[in-house]
Amino acid sequence: MEKVSDYFGCMVFDDRVMKANLSAEVYRSLRKTIDENARLDINVANAVAAAMKDWAVAHGATHYTHWFQPLTGVTAEKHDSFISPSPDGGVIMEFSGKELIKGEPDASSFPSGGLRATFEARGYTAWDPTSYAFIKGKTLCIPTAFCSYGGEALDKKTPLLRSMQALNKQALRILKLFGNNTVKCVRTSVGPEQEYFLITKEMYDQRPDLRFTGRTLFGAKSPKGQEMDDHYFGVIKPRVAAYMEELNQELWKLGILAKTEHNEVAPAQHELAPIYTTTNVATDHNQLTMEIMQKVAAKHGLVCLLHEKPFAGVNGSGKHNNWSLTTDTGVNLLSPGETPYENAQFLLFLCAVIKAVDDYQDLLRLSVATAGNDHRLGANEAPPAVVSVFLGDELNAVLEAIESGQPYSGVDKTVMKLGVNVLPRFNRDTTDRNRTSPFAFTGNKFEFRMLGSSNSIACANMMLNSAVAESLKIYADRLEGAEDFETTLHEMIRKTIKDHKRIVFNGNGYDDTWIREATEKRGLLNYRTTPDCMPHLLDKKNVDMLTSHKVFSEAELKSRCDIMLENYCKTVLIEANTMVDMARTLIAPAVESYTLKVARTAAAKKAVDENLACGYEKDLVRKLSTLTDRIAVKTAELEDAVAALHNEEDIISESNAVRDTLLPKMEELRLACDEAETLTAKSEWPFPTYGDLLFGVR
Ligand code: ADP
Ligand code: MG
C-alpha cells in the first residue's frame, strides 16, 4: 500500500508542481497573482497553460474543462480536447493562455433569473488562479467563475470571491489601526463538516421517490430508529469502512484534506470533516467532495444521499461551516491573543461578527434556505430557524463586564479595560458544549450550523463575509477619525455589546421557550420556510449593504431571489408529482391486491365452514378499503393543488402557494399511505421500507 504522503495531491497542479515546472520568473509572477491578486500577464498565462497541459497529458488527461458552479447547485463542465490538427495529418496537444484564462460556454441553459434577457445568452468563465487546477478522470479541470457577457455573476464563486475581497479590504484597515502594517492579506478560512447517508443501490433503485427527489416521500416509521443512540460514533461496518477508505484516497489524490470520519446520530448516517482551508478553495473542495462521495458509493453498490431530510422522523443531514479570519502571516484573528493589545483586537473582530449576525440574521437564514433544508431547521434536531450566537459562559462574562463597567471576576476583580487588561484564558473545551446553537463560537472560530448537507457553502460564506465586512467598515470609519483611539475603541465595543446582546444566547436552542423569548422578547427573526425568508434578500438594507461592498449588483440580487424561489417551487412540484405517481401506480394497487387476498381468504374459509366469523379478515378489509378510498381522494386533491399553481401570478405567490397548499396536501397523502403500509403484508409492499433502507447496509 502506497503511503498517503506519496500520492496526496498527485492529481493537483499545486504549488509543488508549479515550482517544478515553471521558470522562476513565471512562478513568481503567478504567485503574485495568487497571493496578492495581481494582474496576470498573457505571456505568463501562456507559460502556465503550457506547463499545465504537459503535466496533465503526462497524467493521462486528453481534455480540459473550465469547471464552474452555476446556480443549479451542482458543478458544471464543458470538455474540450487538447488536440489540434498538425499539417502532417496528425495531432498535437495544445492549450493556450487565452484558453486557460477565459472560456465561453453557452449560458442559455443555466438559470439566470432574467439576467439573460437583459444581457446575452452567452456567458464566459474566468480562471480563479487561487484554486488549483486538478485532473478528474481524463480531464484537466480549471476552477473558474461564470458570468454573463455584461459581467453579471451567474454563479456562486463570483460573489464569494467578491465578498472575500470586501472583507479583506476592511480587515486590513482595522489591522493598520492596530499598528499592523506587515499583513498583506486577510482571508477567511472554512472547514465544512459534511453529513450524509449511505444506503444500498439495490434498494435505492426500487424507490422512485429517492431516485427523483433524493428523499423518501412515503414510509412508516421503522420499529427501531435512532432512539438507542447506538450509532453515533459507533463501530463502522466493514462495507462502510471500505467505502470511507476509498473515498479518502480519492479525496487525498485531489489534495482535499479529508481528516475525520465517523458515524452520526441516525442509523446509516455518517460524517466527513476536512481540515480547513481558504474559503473559495474549501467551497470548490466541498463541491468535489460531494461529487466524489456519490461516485465512490456507486463503486461499492451503495448510494450516498446528500438530501437534508432523506427520512422523516430520523435526523437529517447538515453541514457545519467552521469559519475564521486569518492573516497571510498566519494569525487567526478570532483567537484570543497573548497581550492586552491583541486581546482588544480580538474583541473587536469578535464584536464585528456579533453585530454582523444580528444586523443580517435574514441574510444568513436565507443563505441556507432550500426546500430540503426547510425540513430540518427548527425540527428538533438541527438548529432552529431563529439565528443566534453562542459565546460560552466565560466569553459572555467578559462581554458583560465590559458592557457594565463592572469588575470581571476572572481577571483579579479588576475592571476590564481594553488595551490594558489581559483576557482570561478561555478553555477551548468549554466553548463547544452547546450543540444546539446555529452560530457557535468554538474557541478560535465560529461554527455556522444551519447549512443543509446539499447546500453549496458559497452562499452562507458570501453573506457572512459581506456582513462582517460591513461591521468592520463601520468600525474602521469611526476609528480612523478618532482623536483618542483607545477610548473610542472601548466605547465602540461597549456599544456593540449593548446594542447586539439580544443575538447572544447560550441556552438550549431546541427549547420552545427559547423560540418564544427570541421572537417575543428579543425581536429576533423566525423565518421558518424558504418563501418566508427569500424575498428579504431584496430588502433595502440588504441591497444597500451588498451593493456597497460590490458583492452583488441589484440586478444580480433580483435574479438570485427569483432563481432560489423557482428552485423551491420546482423541487416541491417534482415531489408532489412523484407522490401522485407512486400512490396511484404502486401503493394503491399493492393495497388493493392485498385486500383482495384477505377477502379471498375469508371467502375460502367460509367455503369450508360458513359459520366461521372471519373477524380478522373482515376488519382488515374494511380498514384497507377505507384507506384506499382516502388515498384516492388525497391523490386527486394533491393533483388539483398542483394544477392550481398555474393560476399564481408571480414567483412569490407561487412559492407561498406551494408552502401553504401543496406541502399540507402531500403530508395528508403520505399519512394515508403510511398507515396502509402498517396494515399491508410486507411481501406485498411495492418498495423497501424504512427498516430495510436504514439497516440495509451491513
Ligand atoms: P470541533 O472539535 O469544534 O469540531 P475541530 O478541530 O474538530 O473542532 O474542527 C472541526 C472543523 O473545524 C474541521 O473541519 C476543522 O478543519 C475546522 N476548523 C478548525 N480551525 C479552523 C479555523 N481556524 N478556521 C476554519 N475552520 C477551522
Ligand atoms: Mg464541530
XYZ file of C-alpha atoms and ligand atoms in Angstrom:
726
model
C 0.000 0.000 0.000
C 1.334 3.341 -1.037
C 1.960 5.918 1.629
C -0.547 8.761 1.707
C 2.239 11.315 1.560
C 3.358 9.766 -1.732
C 0.074 10.263 -3.520
C -1.533 13.178 -1.669
C -2.378 15.867 -4.229
C -0.962 13.820 -7.136
C -3.869 14.965 -9.342
C -3.463 18.646 -8.499
C -1.442 21.289 -10.302
C -0.386 22.644 -6.943
C 2.443 24.774 -5.704
C 4.922 21.880 -5.782
C 4.129 21.150 -9.438
C 4.193 24.827 -10.355
C 7.587 25.304 -8.763
C 8.976 22.267 -10.537
C 7.525 23.052 -13.957
C 7.565 26.815 -14.316
C 10.537 29.118 -14.803
C 11.436 31.074 -11.671
C 10.130 34.246 -13.242
C 6.781 32.794 -14.321
C 6.369 31.120 -10.962
C 6.997 34.363 -9.094
C 4.569 36.246 -11.277
C 1.846 33.599 -10.858
C 2.381 33.536 -7.092
C 1.883 37.293 -7.032
C -1.422 36.811 -8.812
C -2.463 34.080 -6.397
C -1.332 35.775 -3.197
C -1.911 39.415 -3.930
C -4.482 39.433 -6.671
C -2.007 40.990 -9.118
C -2.968 41.138 -12.795
C -1.808 38.227 -14.879
C 0.305 38.927 -17.926
C -0.692 36.966 -21.070
C 2.869 35.672 -21.505
C 2.750 34.282 -18.007
C -0.663 32.756 -18.735
C 0.743 31.097 -21.874
C 3.650 29.644 -19.957
C 1.363 28.383 -17.179
C -1.063 26.881 -19.709
C 1.748 25.042 -21.499
C 3.116 23.622 -18.253
C -0.359 22.693 -17.080
C -1.109 20.883 -20.327
C 2.189 18.953 -20.320
C 1.623 17.916 -16.735
C -1.997 16.933 -17.391
C -1.158 14.941 -20.526
C 1.618 13.141 -18.639
C -1.074 12.157 -16.128
C -3.327 10.732 -18.834
C -5.578 13.739 -19.493
C -6.901 14.232 -23.013
C -9.381 17.030 -22.332
C -9.655 20.184 -20.336
C -12.653 21.985 -18.947
C -13.475 25.184 -17.195
C -15.136 23.929 -14.043
C -17.773 26.221 -12.547
C -20.693 26.462 -10.153
C -23.847 27.771 -11.807
C -26.957 28.409 -9.735
C -28.190 24.864 -10.243
C -26.388 23.833 -7.061
C -24.113 21.368 -8.810
C -20.908 21.964 -10.734
C -20.782 22.261 -14.482
C -18.135 21.424 -17.010
C -17.796 21.534 -20.768
C -14.987 19.376 -22.054
C -12.692 20.397 -24.881
C -9.912 18.157 -26.038
C -6.349 19.400 -26.206
C -5.962 18.070 -29.726
C -5.276 20.357 -32.598
C -4.568 19.130 -36.168
C -0.974 19.322 -37.357
C -0.050 19.839 -41.045
C 1.201 16.278 -41.424
C -2.259 14.871 -40.735
C -1.569 14.032 -37.104
C -2.493 15.947 -33.987
C -0.635 17.914 -31.393
C -1.802 18.661 -27.888
C -2.382 22.362 -27.442
C -3.568 24.659 -24.698
C -3.067 28.412 -24.719
C -3.028 31.050 -22.045
C -6.182 32.504 -23.535
C -7.974 29.169 -23.192
C -6.762 28.926 -19.621
C -7.955 32.386 -18.621
C -11.278 32.578 -20.363
C -13.910 30.212 -21.683
C -17.179 30.855 -23.451
C -19.759 28.231 -22.632
C -23.293 28.818 -23.829
C -25.048 30.209 -20.778
C -28.551 29.839 -22.088
C -29.354 26.566 -20.388
C -28.269 27.688 -16.923
C -30.623 29.620 -14.670
C -30.074 33.345 -14.936
C -33.245 34.694 -13.373
C -33.867 37.236 -16.097
C -30.268 38.417 -16.418
C -30.076 36.615 -19.715
C -32.844 38.670 -21.235
C -31.093 41.856 -20.239
C -27.718 40.784 -21.445
C -26.729 37.997 -23.775
C -27.226 34.275 -23.974
C -23.501 33.750 -23.992
C -21.560 33.758 -20.797
C -17.922 33.463 -20.013
C -15.849 31.658 -17.457
C -12.797 33.245 -15.894
C -9.941 31.358 -14.236
C -9.677 31.538 -10.445
C -5.908 31.087 -10.061
C -6.254 30.856 -6.267
C -7.936 27.456 -6.564
C -5.577 24.898 -8.077
C -6.428 23.068 -11.298
C -6.870 19.305 -10.944
C -7.421 16.183 -13.012
C -10.653 14.251 -12.766
C -10.794 11.129 -14.899
C -9.160 12.149 -18.155
C -9.945 15.829 -17.849
C -7.943 18.758 -16.585
C -10.412 20.846 -14.565
C -9.781 24.558 -14.207
C -11.766 26.227 -11.421
C -13.482 29.277 -12.860
C -16.049 31.962 -12.157
C -19.034 32.177 -14.514
C -20.521 35.482 -15.683
C -22.824 36.855 -18.324
C -21.394 38.959 -21.109
C -22.373 42.062 -19.213
C -20.233 40.837 -16.313
C -23.185 39.881 -14.104
C -22.444 36.860 -11.925
C -24.263 33.694 -12.971
C -22.569 31.504 -10.408
C -21.707 31.122 -6.744
C -17.980 31.658 -6.969
C -18.044 35.224 -8.309
C -19.916 36.789 -5.367
C -17.941 34.616 -2.966
C -14.647 35.971 -4.309
C -16.047 39.494 -4.228
C -17.111 39.049 -0.589
C -13.645 37.794 0.317
C -12.156 40.901 -1.279
C -14.580 43.151 0.590
C -13.714 41.558 3.899
C -10.006 41.675 3.138
C -10.194 45.374 2.427
C -11.978 46.273 5.659
C -9.983 43.892 7.860
C -6.724 45.410 6.574
C -7.980 48.862 7.567
C -8.599 47.615 11.098
C -5.245 45.879 11.362
C -3.486 49.027 10.249
C -5.212 50.913 13.066
C -3.741 48.398 15.475
C -0.332 49.190 14.041
C -0.035 46.112 11.919
C 1.462 47.073 8.579
C 3.083 43.806 7.595
C -0.085 41.882 6.837
C -0.813 41.917 3.106
C -3.986 39.942 3.060
C -6.743 38.671 5.365
C -8.618 35.608 4.223
C -11.490 33.694 5.642
C -10.950 30.012 6.161
C -13.598 27.335 6.258
C -13.718 23.715 7.309
C -17.121 22.269 6.350
C -18.236 19.134 8.175
C -20.352 17.107 5.765
C -23.086 14.681 6.811
C -24.546 12.009 4.524
C -26.485 8.751 4.442
C -25.428 5.522 2.765
C -27.999 3.012 1.542
C -27.745 0.084 -0.845
C -28.063 0.770 -4.553
C -30.391 -2.171 -4.936
C -32.978 -0.674 -2.573
C -32.478 2.839 -3.897
C -33.346 1.671 -7.397
C -36.691 0.382 -6.166
C -37.786 3.762 -4.794
C -38.917 6.349 -7.363
C -39.028 8.986 -4.600
C -35.331 8.555 -3.827
C -34.427 8.467 -7.495
C -36.423 11.544 -8.471
C -36.220 13.665 -5.341
C -33.393 12.361 -3.153
C -35.722 11.763 -0.200
C -38.385 9.300 0.834
C -41.853 10.753 0.311
C -43.509 7.769 1.943
C -42.526 5.360 4.670
C -43.891 4.307 8.023
C -41.510 4.578 10.971
C -39.327 1.528 11.447
C -39.648 -0.256 14.808
C -36.101 0.766 15.604
C -34.824 4.222 14.814
C -32.142 6.286 16.469
C -33.595 6.110 19.992
C -30.867 3.862 21.329
C -28.127 6.324 20.334
C -26.108 3.277 19.392
C -24.985 4.531 16.003
C -23.317 7.817 16.960
C -19.555 7.279 16.917
C -20.310 3.544 16.869
C -18.195 0.873 15.200
C -18.108 1.421 11.458
C -19.421 -1.543 9.471
C -16.919 -3.219 7.114
C -18.752 -2.191 3.961
C -18.910 1.425 5.116
C -15.278 1.309 6.241
C -14.243 0.114 2.768
C -16.230 2.977 1.268
C -14.647 5.553 3.559
C -11.179 4.231 2.815
C -11.582 4.582 -0.921
C -13.292 7.954 -0.529
C -10.349 9.243 1.479
C -7.886 8.022 -1.120
C -9.760 9.713 -3.950
C -10.050 12.956 -1.991
C -6.399 12.912 -0.978
C -5.343 12.467 -4.618
C -7.202 15.694 -5.299
C -5.438 17.444 -2.458
C -8.581 17.541 -0.313
C -7.675 17.313 3.350
C -10.294 14.779 4.468
C -9.459 14.304 8.109
C -12.108 12.729 10.288
C -14.990 10.410 9.669
C -17.482 8.846 11.979
C -20.991 7.506 12.262
C -23.654 10.087 13.009
C -26.769 10.022 15.185
C -29.133 8.350 12.724
C -28.650 4.800 11.511
C -26.879 4.766 8.114
C -25.723 8.357 8.688
C -22.072 9.364 8.596
C -19.890 12.461 8.593
C -16.711 13.587 6.915
C -14.711 16.623 8.028
C -11.784 18.155 6.173
C -9.003 20.303 7.564
C -9.936 23.907 6.920
C -8.592 25.969 4.060
C -9.231 29.298 2.292
C -12.953 29.764 1.704
C -13.077 29.657 -2.098
C -10.849 26.582 -2.132
C -12.905 24.990 0.639
C -16.005 25.663 -1.471
C -14.504 24.022 -4.544
C -13.329 21.127 -2.418
C -16.711 20.653 -0.798
C -18.420 20.536 -4.203
C -15.850 17.974 -5.339
C -16.231 16.022 -2.107
C -19.992 15.707 -2.618
C -19.447 14.550 -6.197
C -16.806 12.003 -5.256
C -18.863 10.716 -2.327
C -21.530 9.753 -4.812
C -19.121 8.294 -7.367
C -17.282 6.135 -4.871
C -20.583 4.935 -3.382
C -21.644 3.658 -6.802
C -18.484 1.555 -6.974
C -19.417 -0.080 -3.688
C -23.010 -0.855 -4.670
C -24.154 1.994 -2.443
C -25.865 5.324 -2.890
C -24.797 8.389 -0.951
C -27.789 10.551 -0.038
C -26.927 14.219 0.406
C -30.510 15.373 0.866
C -31.192 17.335 4.078
C -34.007 15.068 5.143
C -33.999 11.716 3.364
C -36.126 10.077 6.100
C -38.980 11.600 8.080
C -38.658 11.105 11.823
C -34.932 10.454 11.578
C -32.214 13.091 11.965
C -31.499 14.972 8.792
C -28.097 15.905 7.400
C -26.419 19.250 7.807
C -23.132 20.834 7.048
C -21.262 22.746 9.729
C -19.446 25.727 8.317
C -16.460 26.361 10.614
C -15.338 29.861 9.762
C -12.485 32.075 10.798
C -10.345 35.007 9.688
C -6.646 34.505 9.118
C -3.854 36.821 8.004
C -1.284 35.850 5.398
C 1.198 35.937 8.285
C -0.678 33.080 9.903
C -2.553 34.887 12.686
C -6.094 33.727 13.438
C -7.962 36.948 14.177
C -10.634 35.091 16.141
C -8.103 33.643 18.520
C -7.722 35.482 21.829
C -4.200 36.895 21.948
C -1.326 36.926 24.416
C -1.152 40.648 25.092
C -3.756 43.248 26.086
C -3.456 44.857 22.697
C -4.010 41.620 20.825
C -6.985 40.972 23.059
C -8.540 44.290 22.191
C -8.108 43.437 18.521
C -9.646 40.007 19.096
C -12.623 41.546 20.885
C -13.151 43.992 18.062
C -13.258 41.222 15.461
C -15.491 39.189 17.742
C -17.870 42.133 18.094
C -17.818 42.656 14.342
C -19.132 39.118 13.919
C -21.778 39.501 16.647
C -23.009 42.738 15.107
C -22.971 41.215 11.614
C -25.021 38.204 12.677
C -27.578 40.417 14.427
C -27.861 43.001 11.662
C -28.058 40.398 8.909
C -29.902 37.473 10.528
C -32.140 37.437 7.496
C -29.267 37.105 5.030
C -27.718 34.255 6.990
C -31.054 32.490 7.249
C -31.850 32.839 3.573
C -28.337 31.822 2.529
C -29.155 28.299 3.720
C -32.802 28.203 2.645
C -33.891 25.414 0.325
C -36.941 23.187 0.175
C -34.815 20.380 1.602
C -33.372 22.376 4.492
C -36.853 23.606 5.475
C -37.489 20.080 6.773
C -34.532 20.369 9.109
C -34.343 23.839 10.589
C -36.477 24.048 13.653
C -37.386 20.388 13.607
C -35.852 19.423 16.950
C -32.590 18.120 15.611
C -30.952 20.932 13.733
C -30.642 24.498 14.927
C -33.909 26.414 14.970
C -34.789 28.797 12.154
C -34.007 31.633 14.596
C -30.419 32.799 14.233
C -28.486 33.386 17.468
C -24.875 33.388 18.621
C -23.406 31.146 21.306
C -20.341 32.503 23.077
C -19.990 30.268 26.102
C -20.114 31.384 29.719
C -16.574 32.723 30.027
C -16.569 34.944 26.989
C -20.089 36.023 27.769
C -18.995 37.103 31.255
C -16.143 39.130 29.760
C -18.511 40.937 27.410
C -20.967 41.598 30.214
C -18.203 43.045 32.333
C -17.146 45.348 29.526
C -20.697 46.455 28.939
C -21.476 47.205 32.567
C -18.095 48.532 33.524
C -18.240 46.130 36.468
C -15.282 44.017 37.541
C -14.955 40.678 35.827
C -14.170 38.106 38.472
C -11.993 36.128 36.096
C -9.365 38.876 35.999
C -8.483 39.666 39.585
C -11.574 41.685 40.329
C -10.336 44.496 38.137
C -12.478 46.424 35.760
C -11.887 45.265 32.188
C -10.233 47.949 30.206
C -9.399 47.196 26.636
C -5.796 47.509 25.670
C -4.833 47.231 29.331
C -6.168 44.006 30.750
C -5.182 40.604 29.560
C -8.182 38.476 28.769
C -8.688 35.387 30.840
C -7.587 32.249 29.041
C -10.608 30.544 27.620
C -10.616 26.874 27.987
C -11.280 25.760 24.420
C -13.043 22.627 25.576
C -15.697 24.571 27.414
C -16.693 26.630 24.408
C -18.109 23.833 22.315
C -20.534 22.142 24.627
C -23.549 23.709 23.060
C -24.599 21.683 20.019
C -27.927 23.415 19.562
C -26.739 26.875 18.597
C -26.989 27.951 14.974
C -23.845 30.052 15.266
C -21.396 28.991 17.948
C -18.024 30.381 18.954
C -15.740 27.377 19.358
C -12.526 28.837 20.737
C -10.918 30.329 17.636
C -13.635 30.092 15.003
C -17.373 30.292 14.582
C -19.379 27.261 13.593
C -22.409 28.132 11.459
C -24.585 25.072 11.788
C -27.649 25.938 9.739
C -26.358 24.788 6.377
C -28.072 21.830 4.781
C -25.996 18.880 3.661
C -26.511 19.593 -0.030
C -26.049 23.390 0.198
C -23.053 24.882 -1.529
C -21.121 26.602 1.250
C -20.575 29.542 -1.093
C -23.918 31.162 -0.271
C -23.526 31.170 3.507
C -19.975 32.437 3.301
C -20.658 35.255 0.847
C -23.312 36.598 3.225
C -21.202 36.093 6.317
C -18.133 37.710 4.756
C -20.145 40.669 3.483
C -21.943 41.260 6.776
C -18.687 41.157 8.741
C -17.048 43.443 6.170
C -19.859 45.906 6.836
C -19.304 45.834 10.635
C -15.572 46.319 10.134
C -16.174 49.172 7.720
C -18.304 50.991 10.284
C -15.646 50.421 12.949
C -12.797 51.499 10.676
C -14.621 54.652 9.596
C -15.067 55.641 13.211
C -11.634 54.647 14.474
C -9.746 56.298 11.616
C -11.320 59.599 12.553
C -10.967 59.136 16.304
C -8.934 61.502 18.422
C -8.354 59.002 21.168
C -8.080 55.544 19.636
C -8.350 53.548 22.836
C -11.320 55.378 24.303
C -13.200 55.241 21.028
C -12.396 51.559 20.675
C -13.592 50.819 24.176
C -16.805 52.762 23.692
C -17.470 51.130 20.328
C -17.075 47.639 21.706
C -19.256 48.514 24.652
C -21.936 49.899 22.394
C -21.842 46.856 20.143
C -22.365 44.597 23.138
C -25.223 46.732 24.392
C -26.929 47.029 21.010
C -26.466 43.454 19.904
C -26.536 41.292 23.022
C -30.048 40.190 22.073
C -28.485 37.904 19.455
C -26.340 36.149 22.076
C -27.976 33.065 23.523
C -26.107 30.432 25.496
C -29.007 28.120 26.368
C -30.744 25.263 24.600
C -31.702 26.340 21.094
C -34.130 23.429 20.657
C -36.277 24.622 23.516
C -39.707 26.050 22.645
C -39.388 28.654 25.385
C -36.327 29.987 23.591
C -38.219 30.461 20.353
C -40.859 32.414 22.246
C -38.286 34.510 24.077
C -36.336 35.110 20.864
C -39.290 36.302 18.861
C -41.453 37.956 21.514
C -38.942 39.476 23.930
C -35.843 39.920 21.819
C -37.434 40.661 18.479
C -35.296 38.173 16.588
C -36.471 36.901 13.228
C -38.044 33.499 12.820
C -38.380 32.688 9.135
C -39.488 29.112 9.096
C -39.534 28.457 5.368
C -37.809 29.454 2.160
C -40.730 31.579 0.874
C -40.748 33.352 4.272
C -37.143 34.486 4.104
C -36.054 34.635 0.477
C -37.894 37.821 -0.549
C -35.958 39.673 2.189
C -32.880 39.379 0.016
C -34.318 42.446 -1.694
C -34.958 44.462 1.488
C -33.390 47.871 1.128
C -30.893 47.447 3.956
C -29.626 44.212 2.413
C -29.423 45.539 -1.117
C -27.624 48.651 0.155
C -25.086 46.672 2.109
C -24.360 44.062 -0.572
C -24.103 46.570 -3.394
C -21.970 48.999 -1.373
C -19.349 46.281 -0.903
C -19.695 45.360 -4.591
C -20.589 41.773 -3.761
C -23.783 41.926 -5.830
C -25.442 44.346 -8.171
C -29.127 44.982 -7.622
C -29.964 43.093 -10.824
C -27.974 40.101 -9.615
C -29.852 40.076 -6.321
C -33.227 40.191 -8.054
C -32.220 37.333 -10.312
C -30.966 35.258 -7.399
C -34.118 35.740 -5.400
C -36.157 34.549 -8.386
C -33.914 31.573 -9.027
C -33.980 30.437 -5.409
C -37.767 30.661 -5.261
C -38.074 28.899 -8.598
C -35.808 26.128 -7.306
C -38.005 25.839 -4.248
C -41.196 25.554 -6.299
C -39.717 23.111 -8.791
C -38.331 20.901 -6.044
C -41.658 20.586 -4.245
C -43.536 20.221 -7.510
C -41.395 17.273 -8.547
C -42.016 15.757 -5.124
C -45.768 16.240 -5.454
C -45.844 14.689 -8.913
C -43.735 11.781 -7.742
C -46.136 11.208 -4.856
C -49.168 11.210 -7.120
C -47.449 8.736 -9.387
C -46.311 6.422 -6.603
C -49.624 6.499 -4.774
C -51.564 5.702 -7.899
C -49.329 3.195 -9.658
C -47.572 1.479 -6.767
C -49.198 1.973 -3.400
C -52.932 1.828 -4.180
C -52.531 -1.260 -6.423
C -50.464 -3.020 -3.736
C -53.070 -2.305 -1.058
C -55.839 -3.399 -3.418
C -54.175 -6.664 -4.268
C -53.535 -7.396 -0.605
C -57.157 -6.524 0.240
C -58.269 -8.983 -2.406
C -56.076 -11.692 -0.905
C -57.546 -11.116 2.539
C -61.082 -11.074 1.147
C -60.407 -14.279 -0.750
C -59.068 -15.859 2.395
C -62.305 -15.027 4.178
C -64.352 -16.400 1.289
C -62.260 -19.591 1.229
C -62.695 -20.015 4.972
C -66.444 -19.529 4.639
C -66.495 -22.195 1.946
C -65.011 -24.626 4.444
C -67.314 -23.594 7.257
C -69.886 -20.880 6.710
C -70.202 -20.329 10.437
C -66.628 -19.036 10.733
C -66.677 -15.388 11.827
C -63.638 -14.227 9.823
C -63.494 -11.173 12.059
C -59.822 -10.523 11.354
C -60.272 -10.529 7.601
C -63.466 -8.503 7.647
C -61.987 -5.883 9.887
C -58.816 -5.642 7.815
C -60.681 -5.477 4.530
C -62.825 -2.653 5.908
C -59.810 -0.724 7.135
C -57.832 -1.229 3.946
C -60.800 -0.320 1.844
C -61.306 2.913 3.772
C -57.626 3.679 3.289
C -57.605 3.029 -0.449
C -60.550 5.405 -0.739
C -58.696 8.013 1.280
C -55.547 7.517 -0.786
C -57.573 8.045 -3.961
C -59.187 11.214 -2.596
C -55.914 12.633 -1.302
C -54.148 11.848 -4.555
C -56.817 13.711 -6.507
C -56.640 16.666 -4.109
C -52.894 16.871 -4.473
C -53.240 16.772 -8.229
C -55.722 19.630 -8.067
C -53.379 21.637 -5.867
C -50.603 21.140 -8.426
C -52.901 22.271 -11.238
C -53.993 25.353 -9.287
C -50.391 26.599 -9.169
C -50.760 27.709 -12.773
C -53.063 30.466 -11.591
C -50.396 32.123 -9.443
C -49.241 35.421 -10.820
C -45.630 35.639 -9.778
C -42.950 33.555 -8.195
C -43.590 34.931 -4.709
C -47.252 33.990 -4.689
C -46.429 30.674 -6.339
C -43.906 29.797 -3.650
C -46.394 30.792 -0.954
C -48.992 28.539 -2.538
C -46.504 25.691 -2.681
C -45.861 26.106 1.045
C -49.492 26.619 2.054
C -51.359 24.184 -0.173
C -49.010 21.683 -1.787
C -46.976 20.705 1.267
C -50.019 20.090 3.522
C -51.711 18.009 0.811
C -48.537 15.981 0.397
C -48.485 15.361 4.137
C -52.110 14.163 4.110
C -51.493 11.753 1.259
C -48.405 10.473 2.988
C -50.271 9.829 6.220
C -52.888 7.689 4.469
C -50.239 5.718 2.589
C -48.027 5.214 5.643
C -50.979 3.899 7.579
C -51.765 1.497 4.751
C -48.151 0.322 4.883
C -48.526 -0.695 8.525
C -51.565 -2.850 7.648
C -50.272 -4.446 4.455
C -48.219 -7.648 4.294
C -44.538 -6.825 3.898
C -44.345 -9.206 0.948
C -46.956 -7.097 -0.864
C -45.355 -3.699 -0.252
C -44.022 -2.386 -3.560
C -40.718 -0.947 -2.341
C -38.201 -1.238 0.524
C -39.386 0.095 3.882
C -37.631 2.418 6.340
C -36.333 -0.582 8.245
C -34.858 -2.041 5.046
C -33.273 1.230 3.979
C -31.864 2.314 7.325
C -30.475 -1.024 8.390
C -29.745 -2.466 4.948
C -26.013 -1.773 4.703
C -24.164 -4.456 6.595
P -14.514 20.736 16.915
O -13.959 19.826 17.969
O -15.027 22.011 17.440
O -15.458 20.067 15.955
P -12.275 20.515 15.163
O -10.885 20.949 15.444
O -12.543 19.063 15.107
O -13.231 21.250 16.135
O -12.692 21.158 13.798
C -13.893 20.959 13.192
C -13.769 21.607 11.840
O -13.394 22.970 12.023
C -12.702 20.991 10.954
O -13.178 20.919 9.641
C -11.583 21.976 11.081
O -10.729 21.990 9.961
C -12.328 23.287 11.193
N -11.505 24.359 11.726
C -10.615 24.292 12.745
N -9.984 25.501 12.881
C -10.495 26.333 11.946
C -10.249 27.678 11.543
N -9.362 28.428 12.149
N -10.964 28.167 10.508
C -11.882 27.414 9.893
N -12.145 26.154 10.212
C -11.466 25.602 11.213
Mg -17.526 20.715 15.079
